């Protein structure tokens, strides 16, 4: 689905700001039938949970309602009018007046409704968006809702981040022409010094298509006609990690001699591949440094915030990180656009996290391994929901040069019976939708090289490891030996690239010790050091992504003290000692490794 943009044929109105807001307590029978009363106001974009002081709002399980009046611009008389929701977590319904115009499952991907027949240029309409935060055995991510003896509903889930909900990203009113560009797919390649841009355009209705590729100085470097073709760019400037170059593909839909629609797309010319145990970008071995991240800040929760976007990228640049994983769900499109522009490499992950009854936040759950097939722990339609996630993620992000690999799940129970039957079609689907990028999933420590049933399908082994933390806490000697033995076994059995996609230690900023004392800043530094010395000895390791970029909020419980503290930065982005240590290492790697074989 194309992101709405302002062009010579399209206009766009952000509907961000304060919306009327109500928690559905079963007394709101048809909230879309008229103004919400009594109205609280909630900011969009933001999670609603941490905005209000009332715990019954923070912990609410079920529907909430957002509402506002929208005026359609006067000039849109002949245009199609679209309501676009960038993310509503997790299940959403959209009403124009009292008419349902859209419904969507999945909290981190966009959806839209053509409301042309329900609204009029120059006139107002009442827009109501319902958002349901419930996770069930059939949703991605999964969860269960239970009732306490006093009737309160409680949401349970196994993933280790707070179930923030609401309108997390922008809501838009967009205009577009009746005959318009509906989709475009770009695949790039390199032939000597020539860049190849293979494009396929979908247009609604009868129209011819013209495209031109424009460089950063505004010069047209290649042009073509027709709905598909290959543009050749002589002496192409490549999109490289750390040194992005973006062309602009301008697509025009033409009826007669009139350009009825124009849509621009950023294009980075680059290749990715898996070659034995290497991960070349543009044919040069690439070594990932960086983080698993979260969309998480104080007060906003998972609400997208451009100030944090730019600041986080500044910190990644400062520390020498060249990559991150969108753990554990697709991030806002603004984030991927910014990564494109800044040459940051992204492993793009679906929201399939917590497909595992065995652990919760890295900690083994008593009796969790007792369900004996993969699917018995979840609902009958979870695989369909998972497929839909993969489809929508690839449809949204397929054209981003920063995205070098799809991760279809984080730490599922990949050793249990049925995991192979469950995952094989999902890998096949991702490859069918995008034959150009490697596909992976992220493996949990319990699913060892001999036990894992899903790694056989992955192009790259992405491993989350917590030796020295959940295993052998406080003993870095054992941690080093355990990690090295395991990585060597993966290397030996699979001969594929390995990225350690999580490793890290909870650390309270300001806790110190001269001994190997978990939770101190010194222990976090020491543990990362031990991992790094192992990575440097195992040739198949092509990347290290520390868990986590910053401290983040989780559900409360006795093993989390105001959230997960494995951040290298605090939740308000102050560096812990580990940030300085990583900065020394990664800047050194940045100098030694790009484009080299050592
Ligand atoms: C891993 C999960 C991650 C957790 C992390 C931890 O992938 O979401 O936050 O462990 O326990 O199991 O810190």
Coordinates of C-alpha atoms and ligand atoms in Angstrom, one line a residue:
X1 CA 0.0 0.0 0.0
X2 CA 1.5 3.3 -1.1
X3 CA 2.1 5.9 1.5
X4 CA 0.0 9.0 0.9
X5 CA 2.1 12.0 -0.3
X6 CA 1.6 15.5 -1.5
X7 CA 2.3 15.7 -5.3
X8 CA 1.1 17.9 -8.2
X9 CA -2.0 15.6 -8.2
X10 CA -2.5 14.7 -4.6
X11 CA -3.1 16.5 -1.4
X12 CA -2.8 15.5 2.2
X13 CA -4.1 16.7 5.5
X14 CA -2.7 15.4 8.8
X15 CA -5.5 14.7 11.3
X16 CA -3.1 14.7 14.2
X17 CA -3.8 16.6 17.4
X18 CA -6.3 16.2 20.2
X19 CA -9.3 13.9 19.6
X20 CA -12.3 13.3 21.8
X21 CA -11.7 10.1 23.6
X22 CA -13.8 7.6 25.6
X23 CA -13.1 4.2 27.1
X24 CA -15.8 1.7 26.2
X25 CA -17.3 0.5 29.4
X26 CA -20.3 -1.1 27.7
X27 CA -22.5 1.9 28.3
X28 CA -21.4 3.5 25.0
X29 CA -23.7 1.5 22.7
X30 CA -23.1 3.2 19.4
X31 CA -20.3 5.7 20.0
X32 CA -20.2 6.7 16.3
X33 CA -23.9 7.8 16.2
X34 CA -23.1 11.2 17.7
X35 CA -20.5 13.1 19.7
X36 CA -18.8 11.2 22.5
X37 CA -19.9 12.5 25.9
X38 CA -18.5 13.1 28.4
X39 CA -15.4 13.6 26.4
X40 CA -11.8 13.2 27.5
X41 CA -9.3 14.3 25.0
X42 CA -6.4 12.1 23.8
X43 CA -3.4 13.0 21.6
X44 CA -2.9 11.4 18.2
X45 CA -0.4 10.0 17.7
X46 CA 0.3 8.4 21.1
X47 CA -0.6 5.4 23.2
X48 CA -3.4 6.4 25.5
X49 CA -2.2 4.3 28.4
X50 CA 0.3 6.6 30.1
X51 CA -1.5 9.8 29.3
X52 CA -4.2 9.6 32.0
X53 CA -3.7 9.1 35.7
X54 CA -6.8 6.8 36.0
X55 CA -5.6 3.2 36.3
X56 CA -8.8 1.9 34.8
X57 CA -7.8 3.7 31.5
X58 CA -4.2 2.5 31.6
X59 CA -5.2 -1.1 32.2
X60 CA -8.4 -1.1 30.2
X61 CA -9.0 -4.2 28.1
X62 CA -11.2 -3.8 25.1
X63 CA -12.4 -0.9 23.0
X64 CA -11.6 2.8 23.2
X65 CA -13.0 5.5 20.9
X66 CA -11.4 8.4 19.2
X67 CA -13.5 11.0 17.5
X68 CA -13.2 14.4 15.7
X69 CA -14.8 16.6 13.2
X70 CA -13.0 16.7 9.8
X71 CA -13.6 19.2 7.1
X72 CA -12.9 18.1 3.6
X73 CA -11.0 20.9 1.7
X74 CA -13.1 22.8 -0.7
X75 CA -10.9 22.1 -3.8
X76 CA -11.4 18.3 -3.5
X77 CA -14.6 18.2 -5.6
X78 CA -13.4 15.9 -8.2
X79 CA -11.0 13.8 -6.1
X80 CA -11.3 10.5 -4.3
X81 CA -11.1 11.1 -0.6
X82 CA -9.2 8.6 1.5
X83 CA -9.0 8.2 5.3
X84 CA -5.7 6.6 6.1
X85 CA -4.7 5.2 9.5
X86 CA -1.0 4.5 9.9
X87 CA -1.4 2.2 12.9
X88 CA -4.2 1.4 15.3
X89 CA -3.2 -1.1 17.9
X90 CA -4.5 -3.8 17.6
X91 CA -7.9 -4.1 16.0
X92 CA -9.7 -1.1 14.6
X93 CA -13.0 0.1 13.1
X94 CA -13.5 3.4 11.3
X95 CA -16.8 5.2 11.0
X96 CA -17.7 8.2 8.8
X97 CA -20.9 9.4 10.5
X98 CA -22.7 6.2 11.4
X99 CA -21.3 4.2 8.5
X100 CA -18.5 1.6 9.0
X101 CA -15.9 2.3 6.3
X102 CA -13.0 0.2 7.4
X103 CA -12.0 -2.6 9.8
X104 CA -8.4 -3.8 10.3
X105 CA -6.6 -6.4 12.4
X106 CA -3.0 -6.0 13.3
X107 CA -1.6 -3.1 15.3
X108 CA 1.4 -1.9 13.5
X109 CA 0.5 -1.7 9.8
X110 CA -1.6 0.9 7.9
X111 CA -5.0 0.6 6.3
X112 CA -7.3 3.0 4.5
X113 CA -10.8 3.6 3.3
X114 CA -12.1 5.4 0.3
X115 CA -14.8 7.6 1.8
X116 CA -15.6 9.7 -1.3
X117 CA -19.3 8.6 -1.4
X118 CA -19.8 9.5 2.3
X119 CA -18.3 13.0 2.3
X120 CA -18.5 16.3 0.3
X121 CA -15.8 18.8 -0.6
X122 CA -16.0 21.8 1.7
X123 CA -18.3 20.0 4.2
X124 CA -17.6 18.5 7.6
X125 CA -18.0 14.9 8.7
X126 CA -17.8 13.1 12.0
X127 CA -14.8 10.6 12.1
X128 CA -14.9 8.0 14.8
X129 CA -12.1 5.4 15.2
X130 CA -12.5 2.5 17.6
X131 CA -9.4 0.7 18.8
X132 CA -9.5 -2.7 20.6
X133 CA -6.3 -3.7 22.4
X134 CA -7.3 -7.3 23.0
X135 CA -4.8 -10.1 22.1
X136 CA -6.2 -13.6 21.8
X137 CA -4.8 -17.0 20.9
X138 CA -5.6 -16.1 17.3
X139 CA -4.0 -12.7 17.0
X140 CA -0.5 -11.7 16.1
X141 CA 1.0 -11.2 18.7
X142 CA -1.1 -13.7 20.7
X143 CA -2.4 -13.3 24.2
X144 CA -5.3 -14.3 26.4
X145 CA -7.9 -12.3 28.2
X146 CA -9.2 -13.6 31.5
X147 CA -11.7 -12.3 34.0
X148 CA -10.7 -11.7 37.6
X149 CA -13.2 -12.9 40.3
X150 CA -14.5 -9.3 40.6
X151 CA -15.2 -9.2 36.8
X152 CA -12.2 -7.1 35.7
X153 CA -10.7 -8.2 32.5
X154 CA -7.0 -8.8 32.4
X155 CA -4.8 -9.1 29.3
X156 CA -2.0 -11.7 29.5
X157 CA 0.7 -12.1 26.9
X158 CA 4.2 -13.6 26.8
X159 CA 6.1 -10.9 25.0
X160 CA 8.3 -8.6 27.0
X161 CA 7.0 -5.1 26.3
X162 CA 3.9 -3.3 27.5
X163 CA 0.8 -3.7 25.5
X164 CA 0.5 -0.1 24.6
X165 CA -2.6 0.7 22.5
X166 CA -4.3 3.5 20.7
X167 CA -3.6 5.5 17.5
X168 CA 0.2 5.2 17.5
X169 CA 0.8 6.9 14.2
X170 CA -0.7 9.6 12.1
X171 CA -4.2 9.6 10.7
X172 CA -4.6 11.3 7.3
X173 CA -7.2 12.6 5.0
X174 CA -5.8 12.3 1.5
X175 CA -7.0 13.2 -1.9
X176 CA -6.1 11.2 -5.0
X177 CA -7.3 11.2 -8.6
X178 CA -9.9 8.6 -9.7
X179 CA -7.3 7.1 -12.1
X180 CA -4.2 6.8 -10.0
X181 CA -1.0 4.9 -9.3
X182 CA -2.0 2.2 -6.8
X183 CA 1.2 0.4 -6.4
X184 CA 4.8 0.2 -7.5
X185 CA 7.5 -2.4 -7.0
X186 CA 11.1 -1.6 -7.5
X187 CA 14.0 -4.0 -7.6
X188 CA 17.5 -2.8 -8.1
X189 CA 20.7 -4.5 -9.4
X190 CA 24.2 -3.5 -10.4
X191 CA 25.9 -4.3 -13.7
X192 CA 29.5 -3.1 -13.5
X193 CA 29.1 0.7 -12.9
X194 CA 25.5 0.7 -14.3
X195 CA 22.6 0.6 -11.9
X196 CA 19.5 -1.2 -12.9
X197 CA 16.1 -0.2 -11.6
X198 CA 13.4 -2.7 -12.5
X199 CA 10.0 -1.2 -11.9
X200 CA 6.4 -2.5 -12.0
X201 CA 3.5 0.0 -11.7
X202 CA -0.1 -0.7 -11.0
X203 CA -2.7 1.9 -12.1
X204 CA -6.4 1.9 -11.4
X205 CA -8.2 2.3 -14.7
X206 CA -7.1 3.0 -18.2
X207 CA -3.9 5.1 -18.3
X208 CA -0.5 4.9 -19.8
X209 CA 2.5 5.2 -17.5
X210 CA 5.7 7.2 -17.8
X211 CA 8.5 7.1 -15.4
X212 CA 11.7 9.1 -14.8
X213 CA 14.5 8.7 -12.4
X214 CA 15.9 11.9 -10.9
X215 CA 19.2 12.2 -9.1
X216 CA 19.8 14.2 -5.9
X217 CA 20.8 17.2 -7.9
X218 CA 17.5 17.1 -9.8
X219 CA 18.8 15.8 -13.1
X220 CA 16.9 13.1 -15.0
X221 CA 19.3 10.1 -15.3
X222 CA 16.9 7.6 -16.9
X223 CA 13.4 7.5 -18.2
X224 CA 10.9 4.9 -19.5
X225 CA 7.3 4.2 -20.6
X226 CA 4.9 1.5 -19.8
X227 CA 3.8 -0.3 -16.6
X228 CA 7.0 -2.3 -16.3
X229 CA 10.5 -1.9 -17.4
X230 CA 14.1 -1.6 -16.4
X231 CA 15.8 1.8 -16.2
X232 CA 19.6 1.8 -16.7
X233 CA 21.6 4.4 -14.8
X234 CA 25.2 4.9 -16.0
X235 CA 27.8 5.4 -13.3
X236 CA 25.2 4.9 -10.7
X237 CA 25.7 6.2 -7.2
X238 CA 24.9 3.3 -4.9
X239 CA 23.0 3.2 -1.7
X240 CA 25.6 2.1 0.8
X241 CA 25.4 1.5 4.6
X242 CA 26.5 4.7 6.2
X243 CA 26.5 6.6 2.9
X244 CA 23.0 6.6 1.4
X245 CA 22.3 7.9 -2.1
X246 CA 18.6 8.2 -3.1
X247 CA 17.2 8.7 -6.5
X248 CA 13.6 9.7 -7.0
X249 CA 11.4 7.6 -9.3
X250 CA 8.6 9.9 -10.5
X251 CA 5.7 7.8 -11.9
X252 CA 3.1 9.5 -14.0
X253 CA -0.3 8.1 -15.0
X254 CA -1.4 9.6 -18.3
X255 CA -4.9 9.8 -19.9
X256 CA -4.8 11.3 -23.4
X257 CA -2.1 13.8 -23.0
X258 CA -3.0 14.7 -19.4
X259 CA -0.9 13.7 -16.4
X260 CA -3.7 12.6 -14.1
X261 CA -1.5 11.3 -11.3
X262 CA 2.0 11.7 -10.2
X263 CA 3.7 9.7 -7.4
X264 CA 7.3 9.9 -6.3
X265 CA 9.3 7.1 -4.7
X266 CA 12.8 7.1 -3.2
X267 CA 15.0 4.5 -4.8
X268 CA 18.3 3.3 -3.4
X269 CA 20.3 1.2 -5.9
X270 CA 21.8 -1.7 -4.0
X271 CA 21.9 -5.4 -3.8
X272 CA 21.7 -7.8 -0.9
X273 CA 22.6 -11.5 -0.9
X274 CA 23.6 -14.4 1.3
X275 CA 26.8 -15.9 0.1
X276 CA 28.0 -18.9 2.2
X277 CA 28.5 -17.5 5.6
X278 CA 28.6 -13.9 4.4
X279 CA 26.0 -11.2 4.0
X280 CA 27.2 -9.0 1.1
X281 CA 25.6 -5.6 0.4
X282 CA 26.6 -4.4 -3.1
X283 CA 28.8 -7.5 -3.2
X284 CA 30.9 -6.4 -0.2
X285 CA 30.7 -8.4 3.1
X286 CA 28.6 -6.4 5.6
X287 CA 29.0 -6.7 9.4
X288 CA 25.9 -5.6 11.4
X289 CA 26.5 -3.4 14.4
X290 CA 23.6 -2.0 16.3
X291 CA 20.5 -2.8 18.3
X292 CA 17.2 -4.4 18.7
X293 CA 15.1 -1.4 19.4
X294 CA 11.5 -0.6 20.5
X295 CA 9.1 2.2 19.7
X296 CA 8.9 3.3 23.3
X297 CA 9.2 6.6 25.1
X298 CA 7.8 8.0 28.4
X299 CA 4.2 9.3 28.3
X300 CA 3.8 8.7 24.5
X301 CA 4.3 4.9 24.9
X302 CA 4.4 3.7 21.3
X303 CA 3.3 6.9 19.8
X304 CA 5.5 8.0 16.9
X305 CA 7.6 11.1 17.7
X306 CA 9.9 12.7 15.1
X307 CA 12.0 14.3 17.9
X308 CA 12.8 10.9 19.2
X309 CA 13.3 9.5 15.7
X310 CA 16.0 12.0 14.9
X311 CA 17.6 11.9 18.3
X312 CA 17.7 8.0 18.3
X313 CA 19.4 8.1 14.9
X314 CA 21.9 10.7 16.2
X315 CA 22.7 8.4 19.1
X316 CA 23.1 5.5 16.7
X317 CA 25.5 7.6 14.6
X318 CA 27.4 8.7 17.7
X319 CA 27.8 5.1 18.9
X320 CA 28.8 3.8 15.5
X321 CA 25.8 1.6 14.9
X322 CA 25.1 0.8 11.3
X323 CA 21.8 -1.2 11.7
X324 CA 18.8 -2.2 13.9
X325 CA 16.0 -4.7 13.9
X326 CA 12.4 -3.5 14.2
X327 CA 12.0 -5.8 17.2
X328 CA 9.2 -6.9 17.6
X329 CA 6.8 -5.3 15.1
X330 CA 6.9 -3.1 12.0
X331 CA 7.9 0.4 12.9
X332 CA 6.4 3.7 11.6
X333 CA 7.1 4.4 7.9
X334 CA 8.8 7.6 9.0
X335 CA 11.5 5.5 10.6
X336 CA 12.2 3.5 7.5
X337 CA 12.2 6.6 5.3
X338 CA 14.8 8.1 7.7
X339 CA 16.9 4.9 7.7
X340 CA 16.8 5.1 3.8
X341 CA 18.0 8.6 3.9
X342 CA 20.7 7.9 6.5
X343 CA 22.1 4.7 5.3
X344 CA 21.1 2.6 8.3
X345 CA 20.5 -1.1 7.6
X346 CA 17.2 -2.6 8.9
X347 CA 16.1 -6.1 9.6
X348 CA 12.3 -5.7 9.3
X349 CA 10.3 -7.8 11.7
X350 CA 6.6 -8.8 11.8
X351 CA 4.6 -8.5 15.1
X352 CA 4.8 -12.3 15.5
X353 CA 6.4 -12.2 19.0
X354 CA 5.4 -14.4 21.9
X355 CA 4.5 -17.5 20.0
X356 CA 5.9 -19.4 22.8
X357 CA 4.4 -20.8 26.0
X358 CA 7.9 -21.7 27.3
X359 CA 9.2 -18.2 28.2
X360 CA 8.0 -14.8 29.2
X361 CA 10.5 -11.9 28.9
X362 CA 13.4 -14.4 28.6
X363 CA 12.3 -16.2 31.8
X364 CA 11.1 -19.8 31.7
X365 CA 7.5 -20.2 32.6
X366 CA 6.6 -23.1 34.9
X367 CA 4.7 -25.8 32.9
X368 CA 5.1 -23.7 29.8
X369 CA 6.7 -26.5 27.7
X370 CA 3.8 -28.9 28.4
X371 CA 1.8 -28.2 25.3
X372 CA 3.2 -30.7 22.9
X373 CA 2.5 -29.3 19.5
X374 CA 3.2 -25.8 18.1
X375 CA -0.4 -25.0 17.3
X376 CA -2.1 -26.5 20.3
X377 CA -0.9 -23.5 22.3
X378 CA -2.5 -21.1 20.0
X379 CA -5.8 -20.6 18.1
X380 CA -6.7 -22.4 14.9
X381 CA -6.4 -19.3 12.7
X382 CA -3.1 -17.9 14.1
X383 CA -1.2 -19.0 11.0
X384 CA -3.6 -17.1 8.8
X385 CA -3.1 -14.0 10.9
X386 CA 0.6 -14.5 10.6
X387 CA 0.4 -14.8 6.8
X388 CA -1.6 -11.6 6.7
X389 CA 1.1 -9.9 8.7
X390 CA 3.8 -11.0 6.3
X391 CA 1.8 -9.9 3.3
X392 CA 1.0 -6.5 4.7
X393 CA 4.6 -5.9 5.9
X394 CA 6.1 -6.8 2.6
X395 CA 3.5 -4.8 0.7
X396 CA 4.3 -1.7 2.8
X397 CA 8.1 -2.0 3.0
X398 CA 9.3 -3.8 -0.2
X399 CA 10.7 -0.6 -1.8
X400 CA 12.9 0.5 1.1
X401 CA 16.6 0.1 0.3
X402 CA 17.4 0.1 4.1
X403 CA 15.4 -3.2 4.5
X404 CA 17.9 -6.0 3.8
X405 CA 16.1 -8.9 5.4
X406 CA 12.6 -10.0 6.6
X407 CA 12.3 -11.5 10.1
X408 CA 9.0 -13.4 10.2
X409 CA 9.0 -14.1 14.0
X410 CA 10.8 -13.5 17.3
X411 CA 11.6 -16.4 19.5
X412 CA 8.7 -18.7 18.6
X413 CA 8.8 -22.2 20.2
X414 CA 10.7 -23.5 17.2
X415 CA 11.7 -26.8 18.9
X416 CA 8.2 -28.1 19.5
X417 CA 6.4 -30.6 17.3
X418 CA 4.6 -28.9 14.5
X419 CA 7.0 -25.9 14.3
X420 CA 8.3 -27.0 10.9
X421 CA 4.8 -27.5 9.5
X422 CA 3.9 -24.1 10.8
X423 CA 6.9 -22.2 9.5
X424 CA 7.7 -23.8 6.2
X425 CA 4.7 -22.1 4.4
X426 CA 5.4 -18.8 6.1
X427 CA 9.0 -18.8 4.7
X428 CA 7.7 -19.8 1.3
X429 CA 5.1 -17.0 1.3
X430 CA 7.7 -14.4 2.2
X431 CA 10.0 -15.6 -0.6
X432 CA 7.2 -15.7 -3.1
X433 CA 6.2 -12.1 -2.2
X434 CA 9.8 -10.9 -2.2
X435 CA 12.4 -13.2 -4.0
X436 CA 15.1 -10.5 -3.6
X437 CA 15.7 -10.4 0.2
X438 CA 16.9 -13.1 2.6
X439 CA 14.2 -14.3 5.1
X440 CA 14.9 -15.2 8.7
X441 CA 13.3 -15.6 12.1
X442 CA 14.9 -15.0 15.4
X443 CA 15.8 -18.1 17.4
X444 CA 15.5 -18.6 21.2
X445 CA 18.3 -20.2 23.2
X446 CA 16.3 -23.3 24.1
X447 CA 16.0 -24.2 20.4
X448 CA 19.6 -25.3 20.1
X449 CA 21.2 -26.3 16.8
X450 CA 20.0 -29.9 17.2
X451 CA 16.6 -29.1 18.4
X452 CA 15.4 -26.2 16.3
X453 CA 12.9 -27.2 13.6
X454 CA 12.7 -23.8 11.8
X455 CA 16.3 -22.8 11.3
X456 CA 16.5 -25.1 8.3
X457 CA 14.3 -22.6 6.4
X458 CA 16.2 -19.4 7.4
X459 CA 18.8 -17.8 5.1
X460 CA 20.5 -16.3 8.1
X461 CA 20.7 -17.6 11.6
X462 CA 19.5 -14.9 13.9
X463 CA 20.2 -15.9 17.5
X464 CA 19.2 -14.2 20.8
X465 CA 21.6 -15.3 23.5
X466 CA 21.7 -14.5 27.2
X467 CA 24.7 -16.5 28.6
X468 CA 25.8 -14.6 31.6
X469 CA 22.2 -13.4 32.3
X470 CA 19.4 -15.9 32.1
X471 CA 22.0 -18.7 31.9
X472 CA 24.9 -18.5 34.4
X473 CA 24.1 -15.1 35.7
X474 CA 27.1 -13.4 37.1
X475 CA 29.6 -16.0 35.7
X476 CA 31.2 -14.5 32.7
X477 CA 33.7 -17.3 32.4
X478 CA 31.0 -19.9 31.9
X479 CA 29.1 -17.4 29.7
X480 CA 32.1 -17.1 27.3
X481 CA 32.6 -20.9 27.1
X482 CA 28.9 -21.6 26.6
X483 CA 28.4 -19.0 23.9
X484 CA 31.5 -20.0 21.9
X485 CA 30.6 -23.7 22.0
X486 CA 27.1 -23.0 20.8
X487 CA 28.1 -20.5 18.0
X488 CA 30.6 -22.9 16.7
X489 CA 28.0 -25.7 16.6
X490 CA 25.7 -23.5 14.6
X491 CA 28.5 -22.5 12.3
X492 CA 29.5 -26.1 11.8
X493 CA 26.0 -27.5 11.2
X494 CA 24.6 -24.8 9.0
X495 CA 27.4 -22.9 7.3
X496 CA 25.2 -19.8 7.1
X497 CA 25.8 -16.3 8.4
X498 CA 25.0 -15.8 12.0
X499 CA 23.8 -12.5 13.5
X500 CA 23.5 -12.4 17.3
X501 CA 20.3 -10.3 17.3
X502 CA 20.0 -10.0 21.1
X503 CA 22.6 -10.1 23.9
X504 CA 22.6 -7.9 26.9
X505 CA 22.2 -7.4 30.7
X506 CA 19.6 -5.5 32.7
X507 CA 21.5 -2.5 34.1
X508 CA 20.3 0.2 36.5
X509 CA 22.1 3.4 35.5
X510 CA 24.2 4.5 38.5
X511 CA 24.7 0.9 40.0
X512 CA 28.4 0.1 40.3
X513 CA 30.6 -2.7 41.6
X514 CA 34.2 -3.8 41.4
X515 CA 32.9 -7.4 41.1
X516 CA 30.9 -9.2 38.3
X517 CA 27.7 -8.0 39.8
X518 CA 24.6 -8.3 37.6
X519 CA 22.6 -5.0 37.2
X520 CA 25.7 -2.8 37.5
X521 CA 27.0 -0.7 34.7
X522 CA 30.4 -2.6 34.9
X523 CA 28.7 -6.0 34.5
X524 CA 26.9 -4.8 31.3
X525 CA 30.2 -3.6 29.9
X526 CA 31.9 -6.8 31.0
X527 CA 29.2 -9.1 29.5
X528 CA 29.2 -7.3 26.2
X529 CA 33.1 -7.5 26.1
X530 CA 33.0 -11.3 26.6
X531 CA 30.5 -11.7 23.7
X532 CA 32.6 -9.5 21.5
X533 CA 35.7 -11.5 22.0
X534 CA 33.7 -14.6 21.1
X535 CA 32.2 -13.0 18.0
X536 CA 35.6 -12.0 16.8
X537 CA 36.7 -15.7 17.0
X538 CA 33.8 -17.2 15.1
X539 CA 34.0 -16.4 11.4
X540 CA 30.3 -17.0 10.6
X541 CA 29.2 -14.2 12.9
X542 CA 28.3 -11.3 10.6
X543 CA 26.6 -9.1 13.1
X544 CA 26.0 -8.0 16.6
X545 CA 22.8 -6.3 17.7
X546 CA 22.7 -5.5 21.4
X547 CA 19.5 -5.8 23.4
X548 CA 18.4 -3.1 23.7
X549 CA 19.0 0.4 22.4
X550 CA 17.2 2.0 25.4
X551 CA 15.3 0.9 28.5
X552 CA 11.7 0.2 27.7
X553 CA 8.4 -0.4 29.5
X554 CA 7.0 -3.9 30.1
X555 CA 4.0 -5.2 31.9
X556 CA 4.5 -5.1 35.6
X557 CA 5.7 -8.1 37.4
X558 CA 8.2 -9.1 40.0
X559 CA 11.0 -9.6 37.6
X560 CA 10.9 -6.2 35.9
X561 CA 11.6 -3.0 37.9
X562 CA 9.7 -0.3 36.0
X563 CA 10.4 -2.1 32.7
X564 CA 13.3 -3.8 31.0
X565 CA 16.6 -2.2 31.8
X566 CA 18.8 -3.8 29.2
X567 CA 19.1 -0.5 27.4
X568 CA 22.5 0.9 26.5
X569 CA 20.7 4.2 26.9
X570 CA 18.2 4.9 29.6
X571 CA 14.6 5.4 28.6
X572 CA 15.3 9.1 28.3
X573 CA 18.3 8.4 26.2
X574 CA 21.2 9.0 28.6
X575 CA 24.2 6.8 27.9
X576 CA 25.2 4.0 30.4
X577 CA 28.9 3.0 30.6
X578 CA 28.2 0.3 28.0
X579 CA 27.3 3.0 25.4
X580 CA 30.8 4.4 25.6
X581 CA 32.4 1.0 25.4
X582 CA 30.3 0.1 22.4
X583 CA 31.2 3.4 20.8
X584 CA 34.9 2.5 21.0
X585 CA 34.4 -0.9 19.5
X586 CA 31.9 0.0 16.7
X587 CA 33.7 3.0 15.5
X588 CA 36.8 0.8 15.2
X589 CA 34.8 -1.9 13.3
X590 CA 33.3 0.9 11.1
X591 CA 36.8 1.9 10.2
X592 CA 38.0 -1.7 9.6
X593 CA 35.1 -3.6 8.1
X594 CA 33.1 -1.8 5.4
X595 CA 33.8 -3.4 2.1
X596 CA 36.7 -5.5 3.4
X597 CA 37.1 -9.1 3.9
X598 CA 38.6 -9.0 7.4
Ligands
LIG1 C1 14.2 -12.0 24.6 C2 13.1 -11.2 23.9 C3 13.0 -9.8 24.2 C4 13.1 -9.6 25.7 C5 14.5 -10.1 26.1 C6 14.8 -9.9 27.6 O1 13.2 -11.4 22.5 O2 11.8 -9.2 23.8 O3 12.9 -8.2 26.1 O4 14.6 -11.5 25.8 O5 14.4 -10.7 28.4 O6 13.7 -13.2 25.0 O7 15.3 -8.8 28.0

